[in-house]
């Protein structure tokens, strides 16, 4: 093992909440990078929302590909605030939750102490919130 490689016990434990293709690609990148001998993290869990929650949600099968292809556990939740997922994230000892392509408000009061939540959004918030942020960014001429 190289001097920079982290032992399995010292690796950063990451989870991803997503229901859009962009989040699925982000998760794929994490899995691929985590296989590197130099990786300092493990993807522990992928959380998705059932397709019936809202139009445009990635299918359950799309999220479950992490389980089938990479051995990463997946959970589908209808709790769009993710509050009910926090005990599971705590049990998995997740350090960082990336929220990518999750078009719902998260209950930040439920986030366990010591866990970081990083939300990725394609447009500046709060003015860029809402449906279709990328087309509106282009239409408004924002950088």
Coordinates of N, CA and C in Angstrom, one line a residue:
X1 N 0.8 -1.2 0.0 CA 0.0 0.0 0.0 C 0.9 1.2 0.0
X2 N 0.5 2.2 -0.8 CA 1.3 3.4 -0.8 C 1.1 4.3 0.4
X3 N 2.1 5.1 0.8 CA 2.0 5.9 2.0 C 0.8 6.8 2.0
X4 N 0.2 7.2 0.9 CA -0.9 8.1 0.8 C -2.3 7.4 0.9
X5 N -2.3 6.1 0.7 CA -3.5 5.4 0.7 C -4.1 5.3 2.1
X6 N -5.4 5.5 2.2 CA -6.0 5.4 3.5 C -6.4 4.0 3.8
X7 N -6.3 3.6 5.1 CA -6.8 2.2 5.5 C -8.3 2.3 5.4
X8 N -8.9 1.1 5.3 CA -10.4 1.1 5.2 C -11.1 1.7 6.4
X9 N -10.5 1.6 7.6 CA -11.1 2.2 8.8 C -11.0 3.7 8.8
X10 N -10.0 4.3 8.2 CA -9.9 5.7 8.2 C -10.5 6.4 7.0
X11 N -11.1 5.7 6.1 CA -11.7 6.3 4.9 C -12.9 7.1 5.3
X12 N -13.1 8.2 4.6 CA -14.3 9.0 4.7 C -15.5 8.3 4.2
X13 N -16.5 8.2 4.9 CA -17.7 7.4 4.5 C -18.7 8.4 3.9
X14 N -19.1 8.2 2.6 CA -19.9 9.1 1.9 C -21.2 8.4 1.5
X15 N -22.3 9.2 1.4 CA -23.6 8.8 0.9 C -24.0 9.8 -0.1
X16 N -24.9 9.4 -1.1 CA -25.4 10.3 -2.1 C -26.9 10.2 -2.1
X17 N -27.6 11.3 -2.1 CA -29.1 11.4 -2.3 C -29.3 12.0 -3.6
X18 N -30.0 11.3 -4.5 CA -30.2 11.8 -5.9 C -31.4 11.1 -6.5
X19 N -32.0 11.8 -7.4 CA -33.1 11.3 -8.2 C -33.1 11.8 -9.6
X20 N -31.9 12.3 -10.0 CA -31.7 12.8 -11.3 C -30.5 12.2 -12.0
X21 N -30.4 12.2 -13.2 CA -29.2 11.5 -14.0 C -27.9 12.2 -13.5
X22 N -27.9 13.5 -13.3 CA -26.7 14.1 -12.9 C -26.1 13.5 -11.6
X23 N -27.0 13.2 -10.7 CA -26.6 12.6 -9.4 C -26.1 11.2 -9.6
X24 N -26.7 10.4 -10.5 CA -26.3 9.1 -10.8 C -24.9 9.1 -11.4
X25 N -24.6 10.1 -12.3 CA -23.3 10.2 -12.8 C -22.3 10.6 -11.7
X26 N -22.7 11.5 -10.8 CA -21.8 11.9 -9.7 C -21.4 10.6 -8.9
X27 N -22.4 9.8 -8.6 CA -22.2 8.6 -7.8 C -21.3 7.6 -8.5
X28 N -21.5 7.5 -9.8 CA -20.6 6.6 -10.6 C -19.2 7.1 -10.5
X29 N -19.0 8.4 -10.6 CA -17.6 9.0 -10.5 C -17.0 8.7 -9.1
X30 N -17.8 8.7 -8.1 CA -17.3 8.4 -6.7 C -16.9 6.9 -6.6
X31 N -17.7 6.1 -7.2 CA -17.4 4.6 -7.1 C -16.1 4.4 -7.9
X32 N -16.0 4.9 -9.1 CA -14.8 4.7 -9.9 C -13.5 5.2 -9.2
X33 N -13.6 6.4 -8.6 CA -12.5 7.0 -8.0 C -12.2 6.3 -6.7
X34 N -13.2 5.7 -6.0 CA -12.9 5.0 -4.7 C -12.1 3.7 -4.9
X35 N -12.1 3.2 -6.2 CA -11.4 2.0 -6.5 C -9.9 2.3 -6.6
X36 N -9.5 3.5 -6.7 CA -8.1 3.9 -6.7 C -7.4 3.5 -5.4
X37 N -6.2 3.1 -5.5 CA -5.4 2.8 -4.3 C -5.2 4.0 -3.5
X38 N -5.3 5.2 -4.1 CA -5.1 6.5 -3.3 C -6.4 7.0 -2.7
X39 N -7.5 6.4 -3.0 CA -8.8 6.9 -2.5 C -8.8 7.0 -1.0
X40 N -9.4 8.0 -0.5 CA -9.6 8.2 0.9 C -11.1 8.2 1.4
X41 N -11.9 7.6 0.5 CA -13.3 7.6 0.8 C -14.0 6.3 0.3
X42 N -15.1 6.0 0.8 CA -16.0 4.9 0.4 C -17.4 5.4 0.2
X43 N -18.0 5.0 -0.9 CA -19.4 5.3 -1.1 C -20.2 4.2 -0.4
X44 N -20.9 4.6 0.7 CA -21.6 3.7 1.6 C -23.1 3.4 1.3
X45 N -23.7 4.4 0.7 CA -25.2 4.4 0.5 C -25.6 5.3 -0.6
X46 N -26.6 4.9 -1.4 CA -27.2 5.8 -2.4 C -28.7 5.8 -2.1
X47 N -29.2 7.0 -1.9 CA -30.6 7.2 -1.6 C -31.3 7.8 -2.8
X48 N -32.5 7.2 -3.1 CA -33.3 7.7 -4.3 C -34.7 7.9 -3.9
X49 N -35.4 8.6 -4.7 CA -36.8 8.9 -4.5 C -37.6 8.0 -5.5
X50 N -38.8 7.4 -5.1 CA -39.6 6.7 -6.0 C -40.0 7.6 -7.1
X51 N -40.1 7.0 -8.3 CA -40.5 7.7 -9.5 C -41.9 8.4 -9.4
X52 N -42.8 7.9 -8.6 CA -44.1 8.4 -8.4 C -44.2 9.7 -7.6
X53 N -43.1 10.1 -7.0 CA -43.0 11.3 -6.1 C -43.2 12.5 -6.9
X54 N -42.5 12.6 -8.1 CA -42.6 13.8 -8.9 C -42.1 13.4 -10.4
X55 N -42.7 14.1 -11.3 CA -42.2 13.9 -12.7 C -40.8 14.2 -12.9
X56 N -40.1 13.4 -13.8 CA -38.7 13.6 -14.1 C -37.8 12.9 -13.1
X57 N -38.3 12.1 -12.2 CA -37.4 11.4 -11.2 C -36.8 10.2 -11.9
X58 N -35.6 10.0 -11.7 CA -34.9 8.8 -12.2 C -35.6 7.5 -11.7
X59 N -35.6 6.5 -12.5 CA -36.3 5.3 -12.0 C -35.6 4.6 -10.9
X60 N -36.3 3.8 -10.2 CA -35.8 3.0 -9.1 C -34.6 2.1 -9.6
X61 N -34.8 1.6 -10.8 CA -33.8 0.7 -11.4 C -32.5 1.5 -11.6
X62 N -32.6 2.8 -12.0 CA -31.4 3.6 -12.2 C -30.6 3.7 -10.9
X63 N -31.3 3.9 -9.8 CA -30.6 4.1 -8.5 C -30.0 2.7 -8.1
X64 N -30.8 1.7 -8.3 CA -30.4 0.4 -7.8 C -29.2 -0.2 -8.6
X65 N -28.8 0.4 -9.7 CA -27.7 -0.1 -10.4 C -26.4 0.0 -9.5
X66 N -26.4 0.9 -8.6 CA -25.3 0.9 -7.6 C -25.2 -0.3 -6.8
X67 N -26.3 -0.9 -6.5 CA -26.3 -2.2 -5.7 C -25.9 -3.3 -6.6
X68 N -26.5 -3.4 -7.8 CA -26.2 -4.5 -8.7 C -24.8 -4.5 -9.3
X69 N -24.4 -3.3 -9.7 CA -23.1 -3.2 -10.4 C -21.9 -3.0 -9.5
X70 N -22.1 -2.3 -8.4 CA -21.0 -1.9 -7.6 C -21.1 -2.4 -6.1
X71 N -22.2 -3.1 -5.8 CA -22.3 -3.6 -4.4 C -22.5 -2.5 -3.3
X72 N -23.0 -1.3 -3.8 CA -23.3 -0.2 -2.9 C -24.8 -0.3 -2.5
X73 N -25.1 -0.3 -1.2 CA -26.5 -0.4 -0.8 C -27.3 0.8 -1.3
X74 N -28.6 0.6 -1.7 CA -29.5 1.6 -2.1 C -30.8 1.6 -1.3
X75 N -31.3 2.8 -1.1 CA -32.6 2.9 -0.4 C -33.5 3.8 -1.2
X76 N -34.8 3.5 -1.4 CA -35.7 4.4 -2.0 C -36.6 4.9 -0.9
X77 N -36.8 6.2 -0.9 CA -37.6 6.8 0.2 C -38.6 7.8 -0.4
X78 N -39.8 7.8 0.2 CA -40.8 8.8 -0.2 C -40.7 10.0 0.7
X79 N -39.8 9.9 1.7 CA -39.5 11.1 2.6 C -38.6 12.0 1.9
X80 N -39.1 13.0 1.2 CA -38.3 13.9 0.4 C -37.4 14.8 1.3
X81 N -37.8 15.0 2.6 CA -37.0 15.8 3.5 C -35.7 15.1 4.0
X82 N -35.7 13.8 3.7 CA -34.6 12.9 4.2 C -34.5 12.7 5.7
X83 N -35.4 13.3 6.4 CA -35.4 13.2 7.9 C -35.4 11.7 8.4
X84 N -36.2 10.8 7.7 CA -36.2 9.4 8.1 C -35.0 8.7 7.7
X85 N -34.1 9.2 6.9 CA -32.9 8.6 6.5 C -31.7 8.8 7.4
X86 N -31.9 9.9 8.3 CA -30.8 10.2 9.1 C -30.3 9.2 10.1
X87 N -31.3 8.4 10.7 CA -30.8 7.3 11.6 C -30.0 6.2 10.8
X88 N -30.4 6.0 9.6 CA -29.6 5.0 8.8 C -28.2 5.6 8.4
X89 N -28.2 6.8 8.1 CA -26.9 7.4 7.8 C -26.0 7.4 9.1
X90 N -26.6 7.7 10.2 CA -25.8 7.6 11.5 C -25.3 6.2 11.7
X91 N -26.2 5.2 11.5 CA -25.8 3.8 11.7 C -24.7 3.4 10.8
X92 N -24.7 3.9 9.5 CA -23.6 3.6 8.6 C -22.4 4.5 8.8
X93 N -22.5 5.3 9.8 CA -21.4 6.2 10.2 C -20.9 7.1 9.0
X94 N -21.9 7.6 8.3 CA -21.6 8.5 7.2 C -21.1 9.8 7.6
X95 N -20.0 10.3 7.0 CA -19.4 11.5 7.4 C -20.0 12.7 6.5
X96 N -20.2 12.4 5.2 CA -20.6 13.4 4.3 C -21.8 12.9 3.4
X97 N -22.9 13.6 3.4 CA -24.0 13.3 2.5 C -24.0 14.3 1.3
X98 N -23.8 13.9 0.1 CA -23.9 14.7 -1.1 C -25.3 14.7 -1.5
X99 N -25.9 15.8 -1.7 CA -27.3 15.9 -2.3 C -27.2 16.5 -3.7
X100 N -27.4 15.6 -4.7 CA -27.2 16.0 -6.1 C -28.4 15.7 -6.9
X101 N -29.0 16.7 -7.5 CA -30.2 16.4 -8.3 C -31.4 16.0 -7.4
X102 N -31.5 16.6 -6.2 CA -32.6 16.3 -5.3 C -33.5 17.5 -5.2
X103 N -34.6 17.6 -5.9 CA -35.4 18.8 -6.1 C -36.3 19.1 -4.9
X104 N -35.9 18.6 -3.7 CA -36.8 18.8 -2.5 C -36.0 19.5 -1.4
X105 N -36.7 20.1 -0.5 CA -36.1 20.7 0.7 C -35.7 19.6 1.7
X106 N -34.6 19.8 2.3 CA -34.1 18.8 3.3 C -34.3 19.3 4.7
X107 N -34.7 18.5 5.6 CA -34.9 18.9 7.0 C -33.5 18.9 7.6
X108 N -32.9 20.1 7.6 CA -31.5 20.2 8.2 C -31.5 20.0 9.7
X109 N -32.6 20.2 10.3 CA -32.6 20.0 11.8 C -32.5 18.5 12.2
X110 N -32.7 17.6 11.2 CA -32.5 16.2 11.5 C -31.1 15.7 11.2
X111 N -30.3 16.5 10.7 CA -28.9 16.0 10.3 C -28.1 15.8 11.6
X112 N -27.5 14.6 11.8 CA -26.8 14.3 13.0 C -25.6 15.2 13.1
X113 N -25.3 15.5 14.4 CA -24.1 16.3 14.7 C -22.9 15.6 14.2
X114 N -22.0 16.3 13.5 CA -20.8 15.7 13.0 C -20.9 15.3 11.5
X115 N -22.1 15.2 11.0 CA -22.2 14.8 9.6 C -22.4 16.1 8.7
X116 N -21.6 16.2 7.7 CA -21.7 17.3 6.7 C -22.7 17.0 5.6
X117 N -23.4 18.0 5.2 CA -24.3 17.8 4.0 C -23.9 18.8 3.0
X118 N -23.6 18.4 1.8 CA -23.1 19.2 0.7 C -24.1 19.1 -0.4
X119 N -24.8 20.2 -0.7 CA -25.8 20.2 -1.8 C -25.2 20.8 -3.0
X120 N -25.3 20.1 -4.1 CA -24.9 20.6 -5.4 C -26.1 21.0 -6.3
X121 N -26.0 22.2 -6.8 CA -27.1 22.7 -7.6 C -26.5 23.4 -8.8
X122 N -27.2 23.3 -10.0 CA -26.6 23.8 -11.2 C -26.7 25.3 -11.3
X123 N -27.3 26.0 -10.4 CA -27.5 27.4 -10.4 C -27.4 28.0 -9.1
X124 N -27.1 29.3 -9.0 CA -26.9 30.0 -7.7 C -28.3 30.0 -7.0
X125 N -28.2 29.7 -5.7 CA -29.4 29.8 -4.9 C -29.4 31.0 -4.0
X126 N -30.5 31.6 -3.6 CA -31.9 31.1 -3.9 C -32.5 31.5 -5.2
X127 N -31.9 32.5 -5.9 CA -32.6 33.0 -7.1 C -32.7 31.9 -8.2
X128 N -31.8 30.9 -8.2 CA -31.9 29.9 -9.2 C -32.7 28.7 -8.9
X129 N -33.5 28.7 -7.8 CA -34.3 27.6 -7.4 C -35.5 27.4 -8.4
X130 N -36.1 26.2 -8.3 CA -37.3 26.0 -9.1 C -37.0 25.0 -10.2
X131 N -38.0 24.9 -11.0 CA -37.9 23.9 -12.1 C -37.0 24.4 -13.2
X132 N -36.3 23.5 -13.9 CA -35.5 23.7 -15.1 C -34.4 24.8 -14.8
X133 N -33.6 24.6 -13.8 CA -32.6 25.7 -13.5 C -31.6 25.9 -14.7
X134 N -31.2 24.9 -15.4 CA -30.2 25.1 -16.5 C -30.8 25.9 -17.6
X135 N -32.0 25.5 -18.2 CA -32.5 26.4 -19.2 C -32.8 27.8 -18.8
X136 N -33.2 28.0 -17.5 CA -33.4 29.4 -17.0 C -32.0 30.1 -16.9
X137 N -31.0 29.4 -16.6 CA -29.6 30.1 -16.5 C -29.2 30.6 -17.9
X138 N -29.4 29.7 -18.9 CA -29.1 30.1 -20.3 C -30.0 31.3 -20.7
X139 N -31.3 31.2 -20.5 CA -32.2 32.2 -20.9 C -31.9 33.6 -20.3
X140 N -31.5 33.5 -19.0 CA -31.2 34.8 -18.3 C -29.9 35.4 -18.5
X141 N -29.0 34.6 -19.2 CA -27.7 35.0 -19.5 C -26.7 35.0 -18.3
X142 N -27.1 34.3 -17.2 CA -26.2 34.2 -16.0 C -25.0 33.3 -16.4
X143 N -23.9 33.6 -15.7 CA -22.7 32.8 -16.0 C -22.8 31.4 -15.4

